[in-house]
CSV table of C-alpha atoms (C1' of nucleotides) in Angstrom, one decimal:
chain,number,residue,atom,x,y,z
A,1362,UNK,CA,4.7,2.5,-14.3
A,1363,UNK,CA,4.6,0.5,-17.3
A,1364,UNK,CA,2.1,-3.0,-16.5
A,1365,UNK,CA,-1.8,-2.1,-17.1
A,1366,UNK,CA,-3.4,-1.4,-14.3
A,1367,UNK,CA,-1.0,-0.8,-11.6
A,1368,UNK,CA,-3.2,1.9,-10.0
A,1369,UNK,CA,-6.3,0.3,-9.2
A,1370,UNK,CA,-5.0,-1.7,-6.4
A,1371,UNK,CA,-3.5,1.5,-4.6
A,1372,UNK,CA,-6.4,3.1,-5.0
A,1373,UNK,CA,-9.3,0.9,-4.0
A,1374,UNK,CA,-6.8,-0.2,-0.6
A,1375,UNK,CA,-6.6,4.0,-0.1
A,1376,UNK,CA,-10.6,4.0,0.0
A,1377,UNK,CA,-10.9,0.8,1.8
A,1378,UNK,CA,-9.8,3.3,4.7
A,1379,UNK,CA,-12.2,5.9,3.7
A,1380,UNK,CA,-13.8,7.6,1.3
A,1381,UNK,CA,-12.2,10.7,-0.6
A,1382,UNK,CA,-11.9,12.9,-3.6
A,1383,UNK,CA,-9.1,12.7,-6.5
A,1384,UNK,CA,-7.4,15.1,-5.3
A,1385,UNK,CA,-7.0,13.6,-1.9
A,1386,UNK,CA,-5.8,10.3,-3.2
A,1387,UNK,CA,-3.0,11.6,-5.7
A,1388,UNK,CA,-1.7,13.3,-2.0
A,1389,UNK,CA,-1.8,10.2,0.0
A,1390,UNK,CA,-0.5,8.1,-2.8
A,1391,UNK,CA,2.5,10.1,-2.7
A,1392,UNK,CA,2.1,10.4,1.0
A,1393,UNK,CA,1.8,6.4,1.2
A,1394,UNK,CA,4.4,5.2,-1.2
A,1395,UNK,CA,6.9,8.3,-1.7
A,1396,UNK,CA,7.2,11.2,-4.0
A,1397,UNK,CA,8.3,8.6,-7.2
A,1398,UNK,CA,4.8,7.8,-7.1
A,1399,UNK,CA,2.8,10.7,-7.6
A,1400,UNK,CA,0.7,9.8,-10.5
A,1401,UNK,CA,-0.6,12.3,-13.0
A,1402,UNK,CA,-4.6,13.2,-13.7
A,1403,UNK,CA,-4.6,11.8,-16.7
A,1404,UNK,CA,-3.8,8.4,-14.7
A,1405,UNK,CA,-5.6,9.3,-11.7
A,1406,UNK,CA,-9.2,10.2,-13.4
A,1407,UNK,CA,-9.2,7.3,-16.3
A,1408,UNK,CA,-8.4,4.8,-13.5
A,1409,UNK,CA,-11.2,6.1,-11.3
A,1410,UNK,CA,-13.6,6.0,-14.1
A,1411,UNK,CA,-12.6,2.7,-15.0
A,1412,UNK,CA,-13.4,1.5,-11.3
A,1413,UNK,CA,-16.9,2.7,-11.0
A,1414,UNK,CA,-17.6,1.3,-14.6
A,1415,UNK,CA,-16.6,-2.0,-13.3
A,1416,UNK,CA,-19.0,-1.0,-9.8
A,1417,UNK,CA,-15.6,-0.9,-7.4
A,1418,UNK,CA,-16.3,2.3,-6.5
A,1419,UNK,CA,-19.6,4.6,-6.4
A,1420,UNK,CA,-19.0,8.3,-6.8
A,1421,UNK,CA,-20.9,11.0,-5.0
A,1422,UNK,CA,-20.9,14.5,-5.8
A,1423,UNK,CA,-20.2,16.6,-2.6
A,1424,UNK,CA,-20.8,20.5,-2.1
A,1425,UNK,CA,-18.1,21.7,-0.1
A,1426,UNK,CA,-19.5,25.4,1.9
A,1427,UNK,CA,-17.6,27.0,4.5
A,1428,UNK,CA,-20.4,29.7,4.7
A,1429,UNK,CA,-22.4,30.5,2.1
A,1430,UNK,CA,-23.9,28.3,-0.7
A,1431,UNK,CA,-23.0,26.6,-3.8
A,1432,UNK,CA,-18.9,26.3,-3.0
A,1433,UNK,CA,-16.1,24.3,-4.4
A,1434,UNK,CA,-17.8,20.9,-6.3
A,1435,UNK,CA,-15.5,17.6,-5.2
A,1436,UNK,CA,-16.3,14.1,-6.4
A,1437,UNK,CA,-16.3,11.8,-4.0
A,1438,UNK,CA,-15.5,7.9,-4.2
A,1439,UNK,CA,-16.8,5.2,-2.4
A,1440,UNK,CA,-15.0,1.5,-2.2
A,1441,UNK,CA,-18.3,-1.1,-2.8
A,1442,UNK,CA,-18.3,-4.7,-1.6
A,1443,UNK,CA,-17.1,-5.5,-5.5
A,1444,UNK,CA,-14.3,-3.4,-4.6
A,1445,UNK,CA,-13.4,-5.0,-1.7
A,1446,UNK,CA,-13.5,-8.2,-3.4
A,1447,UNK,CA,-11.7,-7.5,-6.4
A,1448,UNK,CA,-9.0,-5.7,-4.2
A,1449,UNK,CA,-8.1,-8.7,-2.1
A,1450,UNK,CA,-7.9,-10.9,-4.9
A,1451,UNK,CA,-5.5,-8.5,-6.5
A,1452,UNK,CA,-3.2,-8.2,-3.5
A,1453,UNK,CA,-3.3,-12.0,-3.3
A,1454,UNK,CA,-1.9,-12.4,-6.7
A,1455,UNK,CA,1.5,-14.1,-6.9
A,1456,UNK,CA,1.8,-13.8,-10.8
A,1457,UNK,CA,3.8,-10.5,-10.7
A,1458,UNK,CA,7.1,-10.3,-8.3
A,1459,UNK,CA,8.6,-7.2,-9.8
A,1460,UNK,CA,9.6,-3.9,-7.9
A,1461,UNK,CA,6.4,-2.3,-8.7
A,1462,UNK,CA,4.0,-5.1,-7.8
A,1463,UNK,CA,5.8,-6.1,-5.3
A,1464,UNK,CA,5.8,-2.5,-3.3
A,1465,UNK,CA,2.2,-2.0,-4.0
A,1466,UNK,CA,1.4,-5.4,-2.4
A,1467,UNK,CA,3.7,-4.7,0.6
A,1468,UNK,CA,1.9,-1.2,1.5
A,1469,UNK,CA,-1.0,-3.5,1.9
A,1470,UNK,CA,0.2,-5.8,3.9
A,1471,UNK,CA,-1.7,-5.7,6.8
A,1472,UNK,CA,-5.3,-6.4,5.2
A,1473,UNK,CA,-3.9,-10.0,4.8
A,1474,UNK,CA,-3.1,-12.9,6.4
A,1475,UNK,CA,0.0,-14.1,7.6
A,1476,UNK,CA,0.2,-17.2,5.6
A,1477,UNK,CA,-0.6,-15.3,2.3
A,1478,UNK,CA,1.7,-12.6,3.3
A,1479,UNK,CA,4.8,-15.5,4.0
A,1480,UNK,CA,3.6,-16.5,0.7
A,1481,UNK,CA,4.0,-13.4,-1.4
A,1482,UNK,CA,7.7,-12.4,0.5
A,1483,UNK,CA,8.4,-16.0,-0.8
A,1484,UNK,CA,7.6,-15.7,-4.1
A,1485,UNK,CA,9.4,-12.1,-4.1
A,1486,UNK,CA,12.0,-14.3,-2.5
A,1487,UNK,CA,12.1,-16.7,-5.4
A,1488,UNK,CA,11.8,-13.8,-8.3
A,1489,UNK,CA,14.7,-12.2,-6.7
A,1490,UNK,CA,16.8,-15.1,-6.5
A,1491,UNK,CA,15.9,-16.0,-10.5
A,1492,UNK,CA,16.8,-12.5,-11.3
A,1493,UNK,CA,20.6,-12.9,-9.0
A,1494,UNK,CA,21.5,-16.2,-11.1
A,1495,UNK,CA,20.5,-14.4,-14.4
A,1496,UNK,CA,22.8,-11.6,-14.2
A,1497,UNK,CA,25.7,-13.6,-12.8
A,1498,UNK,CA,25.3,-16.1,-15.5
A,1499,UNK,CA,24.9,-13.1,-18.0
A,1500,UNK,CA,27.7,-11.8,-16.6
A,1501,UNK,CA,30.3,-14.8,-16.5
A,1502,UNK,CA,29.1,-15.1,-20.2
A,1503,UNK,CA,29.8,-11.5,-21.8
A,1504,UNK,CA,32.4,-10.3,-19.4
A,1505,UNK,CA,35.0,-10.5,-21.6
A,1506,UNK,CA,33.2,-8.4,-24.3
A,1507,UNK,CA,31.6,-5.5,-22.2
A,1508,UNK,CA,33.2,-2.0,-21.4
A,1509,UNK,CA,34.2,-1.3,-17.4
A,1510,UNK,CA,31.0,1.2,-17.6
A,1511,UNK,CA,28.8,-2.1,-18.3
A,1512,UNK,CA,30.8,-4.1,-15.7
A,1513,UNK,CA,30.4,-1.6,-13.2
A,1514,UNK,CA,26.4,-1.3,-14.1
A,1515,UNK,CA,26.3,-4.9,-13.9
A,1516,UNK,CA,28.0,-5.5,-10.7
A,1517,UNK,CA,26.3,-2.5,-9.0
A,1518,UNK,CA,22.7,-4.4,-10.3
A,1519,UNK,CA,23.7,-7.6,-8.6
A,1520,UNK,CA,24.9,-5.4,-5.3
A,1521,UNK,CA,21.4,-4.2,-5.5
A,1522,UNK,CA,19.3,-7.2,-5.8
A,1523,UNK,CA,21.7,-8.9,-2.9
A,1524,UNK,CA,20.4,-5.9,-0.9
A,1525,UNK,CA,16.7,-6.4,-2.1
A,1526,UNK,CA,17.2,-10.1,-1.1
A,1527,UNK,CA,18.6,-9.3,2.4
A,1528,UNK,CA,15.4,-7.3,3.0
A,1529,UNK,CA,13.0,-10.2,1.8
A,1530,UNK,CA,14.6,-12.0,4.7
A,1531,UNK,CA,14.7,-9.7,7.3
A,1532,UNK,CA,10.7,-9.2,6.2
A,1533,UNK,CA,10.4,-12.9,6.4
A,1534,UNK,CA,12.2,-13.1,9.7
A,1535,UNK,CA,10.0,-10.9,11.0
A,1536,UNK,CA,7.0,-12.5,9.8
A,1537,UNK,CA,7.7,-15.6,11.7
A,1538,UNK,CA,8.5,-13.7,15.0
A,1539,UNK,CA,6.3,-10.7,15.5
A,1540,UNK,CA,6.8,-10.5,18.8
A,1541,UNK,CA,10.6,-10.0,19.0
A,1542,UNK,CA,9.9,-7.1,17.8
A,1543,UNK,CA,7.5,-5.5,20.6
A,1544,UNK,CA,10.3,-7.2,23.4
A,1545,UNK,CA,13.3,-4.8,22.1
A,1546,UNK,CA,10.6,-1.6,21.9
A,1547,UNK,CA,9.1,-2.9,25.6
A,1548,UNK,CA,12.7,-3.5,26.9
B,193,UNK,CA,10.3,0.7,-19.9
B,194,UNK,CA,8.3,3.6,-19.2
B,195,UNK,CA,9.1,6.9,-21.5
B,196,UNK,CA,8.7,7.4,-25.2
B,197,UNK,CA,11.5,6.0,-27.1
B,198,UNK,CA,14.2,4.6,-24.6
B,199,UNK,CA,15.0,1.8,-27.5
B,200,UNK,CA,16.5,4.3,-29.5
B,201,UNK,CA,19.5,4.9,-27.9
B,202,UNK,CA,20.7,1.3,-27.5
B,203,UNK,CA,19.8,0.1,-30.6
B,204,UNK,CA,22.2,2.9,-32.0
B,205,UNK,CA,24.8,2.6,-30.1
B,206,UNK,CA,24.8,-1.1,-31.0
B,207,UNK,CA,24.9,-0.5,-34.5
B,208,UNK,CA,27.1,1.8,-34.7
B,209,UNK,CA,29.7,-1.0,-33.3
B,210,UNK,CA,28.7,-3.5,-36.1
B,211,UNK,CA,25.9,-4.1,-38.9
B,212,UNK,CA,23.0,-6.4,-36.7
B,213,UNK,CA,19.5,-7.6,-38.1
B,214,UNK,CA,17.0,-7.5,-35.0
B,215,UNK,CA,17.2,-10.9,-33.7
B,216,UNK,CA,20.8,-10.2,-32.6
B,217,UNK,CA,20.2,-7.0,-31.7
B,218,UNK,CA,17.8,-8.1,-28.6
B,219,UNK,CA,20.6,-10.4,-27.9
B,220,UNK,CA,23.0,-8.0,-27.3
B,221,UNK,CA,20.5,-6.0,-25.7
B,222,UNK,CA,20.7,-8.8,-23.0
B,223,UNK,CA,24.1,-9.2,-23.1
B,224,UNK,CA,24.9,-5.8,-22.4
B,225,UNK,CA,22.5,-4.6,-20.1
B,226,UNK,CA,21.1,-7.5,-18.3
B,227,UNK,CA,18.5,-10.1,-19.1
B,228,UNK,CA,15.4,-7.2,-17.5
B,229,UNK,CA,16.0,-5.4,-20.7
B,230,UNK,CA,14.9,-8.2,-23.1
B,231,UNK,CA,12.3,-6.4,-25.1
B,232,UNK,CA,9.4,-7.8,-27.2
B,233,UNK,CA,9.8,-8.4,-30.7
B,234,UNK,CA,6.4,-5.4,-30.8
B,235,UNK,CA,8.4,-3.4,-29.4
B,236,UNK,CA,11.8,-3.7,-31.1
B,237,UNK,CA,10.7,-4.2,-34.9
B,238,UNK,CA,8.4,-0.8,-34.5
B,239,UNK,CA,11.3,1.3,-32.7
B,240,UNK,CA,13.9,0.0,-36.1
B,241,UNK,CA,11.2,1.2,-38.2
B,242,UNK,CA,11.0,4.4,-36.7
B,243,UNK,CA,14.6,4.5,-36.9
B,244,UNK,CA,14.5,3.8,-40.4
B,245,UNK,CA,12.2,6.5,-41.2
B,246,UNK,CA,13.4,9.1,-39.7
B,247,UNK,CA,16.8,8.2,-41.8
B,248,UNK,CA,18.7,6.8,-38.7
B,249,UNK,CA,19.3,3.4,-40.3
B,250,UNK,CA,19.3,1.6,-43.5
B,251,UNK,CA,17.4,-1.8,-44.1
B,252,UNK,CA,19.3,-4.4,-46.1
B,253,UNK,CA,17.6,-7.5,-46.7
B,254,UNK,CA,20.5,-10.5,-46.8
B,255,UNK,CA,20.2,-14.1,-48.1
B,256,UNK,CA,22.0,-16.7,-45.8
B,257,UNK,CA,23.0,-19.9,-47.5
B,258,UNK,CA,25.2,-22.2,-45.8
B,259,UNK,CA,25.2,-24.5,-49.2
B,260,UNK,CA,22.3,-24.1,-51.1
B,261,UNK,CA,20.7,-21.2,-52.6
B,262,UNK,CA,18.0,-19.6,-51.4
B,263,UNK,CA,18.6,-19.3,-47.7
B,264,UNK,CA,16.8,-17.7,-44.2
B,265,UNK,CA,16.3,-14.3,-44.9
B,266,UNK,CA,17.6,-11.6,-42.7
B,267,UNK,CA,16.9,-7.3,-42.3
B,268,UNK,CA,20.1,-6.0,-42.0
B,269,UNK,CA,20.1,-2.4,-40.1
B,270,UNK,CA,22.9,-0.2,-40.6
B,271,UNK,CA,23.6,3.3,-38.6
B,272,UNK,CA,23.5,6.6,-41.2
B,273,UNK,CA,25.7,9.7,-40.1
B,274,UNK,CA,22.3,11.4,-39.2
B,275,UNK,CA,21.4,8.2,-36.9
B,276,UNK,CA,25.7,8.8,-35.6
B,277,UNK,CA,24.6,12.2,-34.7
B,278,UNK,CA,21.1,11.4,-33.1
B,279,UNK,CA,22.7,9.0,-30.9
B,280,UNK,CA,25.4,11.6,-29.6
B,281,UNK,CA,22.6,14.1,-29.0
B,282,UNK,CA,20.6,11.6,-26.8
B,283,UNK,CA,23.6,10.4,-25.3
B,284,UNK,CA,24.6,13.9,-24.0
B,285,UNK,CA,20.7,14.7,-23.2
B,286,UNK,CA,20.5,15.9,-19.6
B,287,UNK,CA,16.7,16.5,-19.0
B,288,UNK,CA,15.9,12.9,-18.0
B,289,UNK,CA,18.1,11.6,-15.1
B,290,UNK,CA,16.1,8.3,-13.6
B,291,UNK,CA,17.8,4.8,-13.1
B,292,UNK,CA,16.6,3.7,-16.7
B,293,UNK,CA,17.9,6.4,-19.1
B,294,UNK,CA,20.9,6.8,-16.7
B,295,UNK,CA,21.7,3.2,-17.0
B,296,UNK,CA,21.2,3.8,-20.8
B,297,UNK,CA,23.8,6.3,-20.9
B,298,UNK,CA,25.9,4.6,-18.8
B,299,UNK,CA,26.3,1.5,-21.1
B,300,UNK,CA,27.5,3.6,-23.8
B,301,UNK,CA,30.1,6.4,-22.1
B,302,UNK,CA,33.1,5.3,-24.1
B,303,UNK,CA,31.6,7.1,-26.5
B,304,UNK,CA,31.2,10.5,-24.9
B,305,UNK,CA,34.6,13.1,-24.0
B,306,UNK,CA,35.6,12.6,-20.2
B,307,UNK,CA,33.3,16.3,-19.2
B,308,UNK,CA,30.8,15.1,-20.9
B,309,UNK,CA,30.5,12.3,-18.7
B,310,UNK,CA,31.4,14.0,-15.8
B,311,UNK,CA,28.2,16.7,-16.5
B,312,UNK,CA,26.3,12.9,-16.6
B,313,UNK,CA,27.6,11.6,-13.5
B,314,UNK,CA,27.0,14.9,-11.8
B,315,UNK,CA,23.5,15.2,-13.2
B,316,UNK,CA,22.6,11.7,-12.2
B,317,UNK,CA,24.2,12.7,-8.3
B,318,UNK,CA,21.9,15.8,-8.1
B,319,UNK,CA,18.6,14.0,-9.3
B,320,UNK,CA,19.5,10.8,-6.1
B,321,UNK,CA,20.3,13.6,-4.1
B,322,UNK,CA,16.7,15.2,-5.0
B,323,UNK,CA,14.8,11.6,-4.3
B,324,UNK,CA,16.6,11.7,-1.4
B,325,UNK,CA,15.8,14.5,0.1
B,326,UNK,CA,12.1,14.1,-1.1
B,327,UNK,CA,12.4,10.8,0.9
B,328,UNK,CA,13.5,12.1,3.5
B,329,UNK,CA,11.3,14.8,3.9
B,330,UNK,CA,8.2,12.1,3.0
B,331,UNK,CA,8.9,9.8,5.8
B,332,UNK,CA,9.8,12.3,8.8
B,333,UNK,CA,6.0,14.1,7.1
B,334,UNK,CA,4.4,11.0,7.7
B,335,UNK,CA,6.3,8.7,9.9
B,336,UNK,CA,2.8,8.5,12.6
B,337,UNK,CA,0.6,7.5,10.0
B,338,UNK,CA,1.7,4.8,8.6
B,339,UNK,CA,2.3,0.8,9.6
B,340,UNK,CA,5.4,-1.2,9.8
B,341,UNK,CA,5.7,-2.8,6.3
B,342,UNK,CA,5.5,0.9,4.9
B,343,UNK,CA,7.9,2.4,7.2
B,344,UNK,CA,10.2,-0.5,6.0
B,345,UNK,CA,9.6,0.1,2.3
B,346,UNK,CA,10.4,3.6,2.7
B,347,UNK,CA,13.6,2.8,4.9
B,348,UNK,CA,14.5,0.3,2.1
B,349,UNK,CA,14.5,2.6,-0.4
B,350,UNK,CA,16.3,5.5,1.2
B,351,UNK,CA,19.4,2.9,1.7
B,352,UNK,CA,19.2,1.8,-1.5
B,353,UNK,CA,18.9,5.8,-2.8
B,354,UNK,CA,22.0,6.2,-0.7
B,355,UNK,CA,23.6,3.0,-2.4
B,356,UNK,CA,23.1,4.3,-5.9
B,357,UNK,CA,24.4,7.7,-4.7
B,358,UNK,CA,27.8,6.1,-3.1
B,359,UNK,CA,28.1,4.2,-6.6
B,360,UNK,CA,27.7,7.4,-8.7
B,361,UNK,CA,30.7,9.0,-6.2
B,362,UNK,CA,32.6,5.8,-7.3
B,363,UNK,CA,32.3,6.4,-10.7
B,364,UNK,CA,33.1,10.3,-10.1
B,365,UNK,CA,36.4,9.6,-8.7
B,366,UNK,CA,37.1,7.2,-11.1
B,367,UNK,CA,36.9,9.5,-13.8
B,368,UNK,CA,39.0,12.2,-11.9
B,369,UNK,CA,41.5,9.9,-11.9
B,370,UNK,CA,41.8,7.0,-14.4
B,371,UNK,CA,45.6,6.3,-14.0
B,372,UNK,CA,45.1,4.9,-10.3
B,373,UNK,CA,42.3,1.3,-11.2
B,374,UNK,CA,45.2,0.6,-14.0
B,375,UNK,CA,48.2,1.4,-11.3
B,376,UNK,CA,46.3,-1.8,-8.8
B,377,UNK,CA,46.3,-3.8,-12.1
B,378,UNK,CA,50.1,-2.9,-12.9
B,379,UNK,CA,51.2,-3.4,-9.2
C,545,DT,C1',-5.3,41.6,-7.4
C,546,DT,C1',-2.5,38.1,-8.0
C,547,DC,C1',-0.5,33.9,-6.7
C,548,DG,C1',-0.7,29.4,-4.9
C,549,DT,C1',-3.4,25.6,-3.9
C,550,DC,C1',-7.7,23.2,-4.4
C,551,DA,C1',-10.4,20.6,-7.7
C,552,DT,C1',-11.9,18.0,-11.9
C,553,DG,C1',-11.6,16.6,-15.9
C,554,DT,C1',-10.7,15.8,-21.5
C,555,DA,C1',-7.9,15.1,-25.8
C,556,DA,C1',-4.1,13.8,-28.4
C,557,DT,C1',-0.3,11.2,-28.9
C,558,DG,C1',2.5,7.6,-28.7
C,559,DG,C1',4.6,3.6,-27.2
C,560,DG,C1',4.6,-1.0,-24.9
C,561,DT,C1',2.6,-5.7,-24.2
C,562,DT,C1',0.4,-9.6,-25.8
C,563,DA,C1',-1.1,-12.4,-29.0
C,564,DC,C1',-1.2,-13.7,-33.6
C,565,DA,C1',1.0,-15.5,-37.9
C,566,DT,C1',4.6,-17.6,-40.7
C,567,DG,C1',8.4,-20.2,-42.1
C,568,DA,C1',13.5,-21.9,-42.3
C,569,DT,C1',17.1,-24.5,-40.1
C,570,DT,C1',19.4,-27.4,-36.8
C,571,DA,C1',20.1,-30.9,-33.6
C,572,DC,C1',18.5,-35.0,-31.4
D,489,DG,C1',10.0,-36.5,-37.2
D,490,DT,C1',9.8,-33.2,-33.9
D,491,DA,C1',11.3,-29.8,-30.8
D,492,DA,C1',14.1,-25.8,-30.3
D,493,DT,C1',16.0,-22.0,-32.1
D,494,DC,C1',16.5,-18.7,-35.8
D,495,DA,C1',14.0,-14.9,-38.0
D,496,DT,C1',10.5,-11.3,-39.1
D,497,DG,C1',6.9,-9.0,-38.6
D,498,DT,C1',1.5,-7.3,-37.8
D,499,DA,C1',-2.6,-6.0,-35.1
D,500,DA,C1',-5.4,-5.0,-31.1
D,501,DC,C1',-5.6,-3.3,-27.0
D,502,DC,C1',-4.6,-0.6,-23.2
D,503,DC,C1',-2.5,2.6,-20.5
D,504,DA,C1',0.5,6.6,-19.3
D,505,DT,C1',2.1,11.1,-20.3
D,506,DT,C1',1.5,15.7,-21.7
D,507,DA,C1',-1.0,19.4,-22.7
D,508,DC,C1',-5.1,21.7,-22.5
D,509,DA,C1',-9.2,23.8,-20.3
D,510,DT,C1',-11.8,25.6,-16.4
D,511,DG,C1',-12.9,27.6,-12.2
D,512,DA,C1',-13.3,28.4,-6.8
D,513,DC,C1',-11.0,29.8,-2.7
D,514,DG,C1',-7.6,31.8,0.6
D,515,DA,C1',-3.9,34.6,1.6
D,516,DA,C1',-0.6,38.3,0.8
DNA sequence: TTCGTCATGTAATGGGTTACATGATTAC
DNA sequence: GTAATCATGTAACCCATTACATGACGAA
């Protein structure tokens, strides 16, 4: 993850569900957006901190006691109206249409509405699409002067974004027609 | 970019094909790995510095004049034997095998012996083959609990894990067998 | 009793992004 | 004369990674 910040969106949409510990959230991040994205606790804890500094998030301290008294301490966090707030204007954002932004925003996808959803798979649409005519002009320009390693790694990245693209639209297709979906699973 | 130093790699292995001051050198950056790798100038100037001190490369300052005297002035970097030989080791580094420092490697495997690039490629097959699995395992863990757009993200990325993993078996048998691509060309 | 998991953090380090700052040359 | 490109850097800020440090609980 490179862009500052990346975590607080996944994280405040996590608690919008309910609340939990650190712990808990590293798992279901994982859980939520696959095993690439199991973030460390030197992310994990900063990024917390930096939410309830900003009044996101409230944290609780909870005493966990099967039995007896005085058991395991966890910290628990709580999304706050703020929170809320700032996490719907942060999946709204168009600004950033990378991989990363874009996946984070998709997980999310159903706290928004469909217009704004069409909107972001558009402008994903778009990004992708700028991306395709940058490496095909890139590579009608050097093709001459690369290796067939290169050729191959360039080729295989324009296979890739075609895929990418294809998705966008199936997305998109089913954006516009969410019920042709139920029909085949009712038929 | 992500990890500590991926700049140092490519910026060898460019200058050890010709002299470059850094302006070109983020050009050919582009040129040879696609127009996503076009790094800032605070990251590029920093990483030749580094370079420099450590003894990898050699600064030259150069005066261009087209008539007159006293011209543009340009940092010329040069590759050292040590910087030859810290570029082979990283090359032939098999720790780190995500798409980025794969890709890195990648660009440059003309110059690395044909089992050394085979240990790569296998490398590379192992780590997809890992995600995959991982993947795999994620979504059948948690296929109940999560909503459409997340099941398709996680679908999407399987194929495309399984994309990259049909490309690196490309590239295996390629290297088994390099007489047959130039036979097609010949025929 | 020891290992694995649960649980929470801090500190050091280092690199990347963005913005800032400057100036020459070329083409229109 | 002015905009675009060439050309080189610095500084501030922020964030991620890694390693470190601690300790309770459950199961074998």
């Amino acid at each position: 993850m490179k862009q500052p910040g990346v975590l607080e969106l996944p994280v405040l949409g996590l608690l919008k569900e309910r609340d939990m510990h650190g712990y808990e959230l590293r798992k279901q991040l994982g859980a939520m957006l696959g095993p690439l994205w199991q973030v460390s606790w030197g992310s994990l804890y900063p990024t917390l901190r930096r939410l309830a500094r900003a009044g996101a998030v409230t944290k609780t301290e909870q005493q966990v006691r099967p039995g007896r008294a005085g058991g395991r301490r966890r910290t628990v966090y709580r999304i706050t109206p703020l929170g809320e707030a700032m996490f719907q204007d942060m999946l709204g954002e168009t600004a950033a249409m990378d991989a990363e932004h874009f996946t984070l925003k998709l997980a999310f996808f159903r706290y928004l509405p469909p217009d704004t959803r069409m909107k972001l798979l558009e402008r994903r649409r778009a990004y992708l699409q700028d991306r395709l005519a940058e490496f095909r002009d890139n590579l009608h320009r050097y093709r001459e002067r690369i290796d067939s390693y290169t050729l191959s790694l360039q080729t295989h990245s324009i296979a890739a974004t075609e895929s990418d693209l294809r998705w966008v639209d199936e997305l998109i297709d089913q954006e516009r027609s969410p019920q042709e979906h139920r029909q085949k699973e009712n038929a």
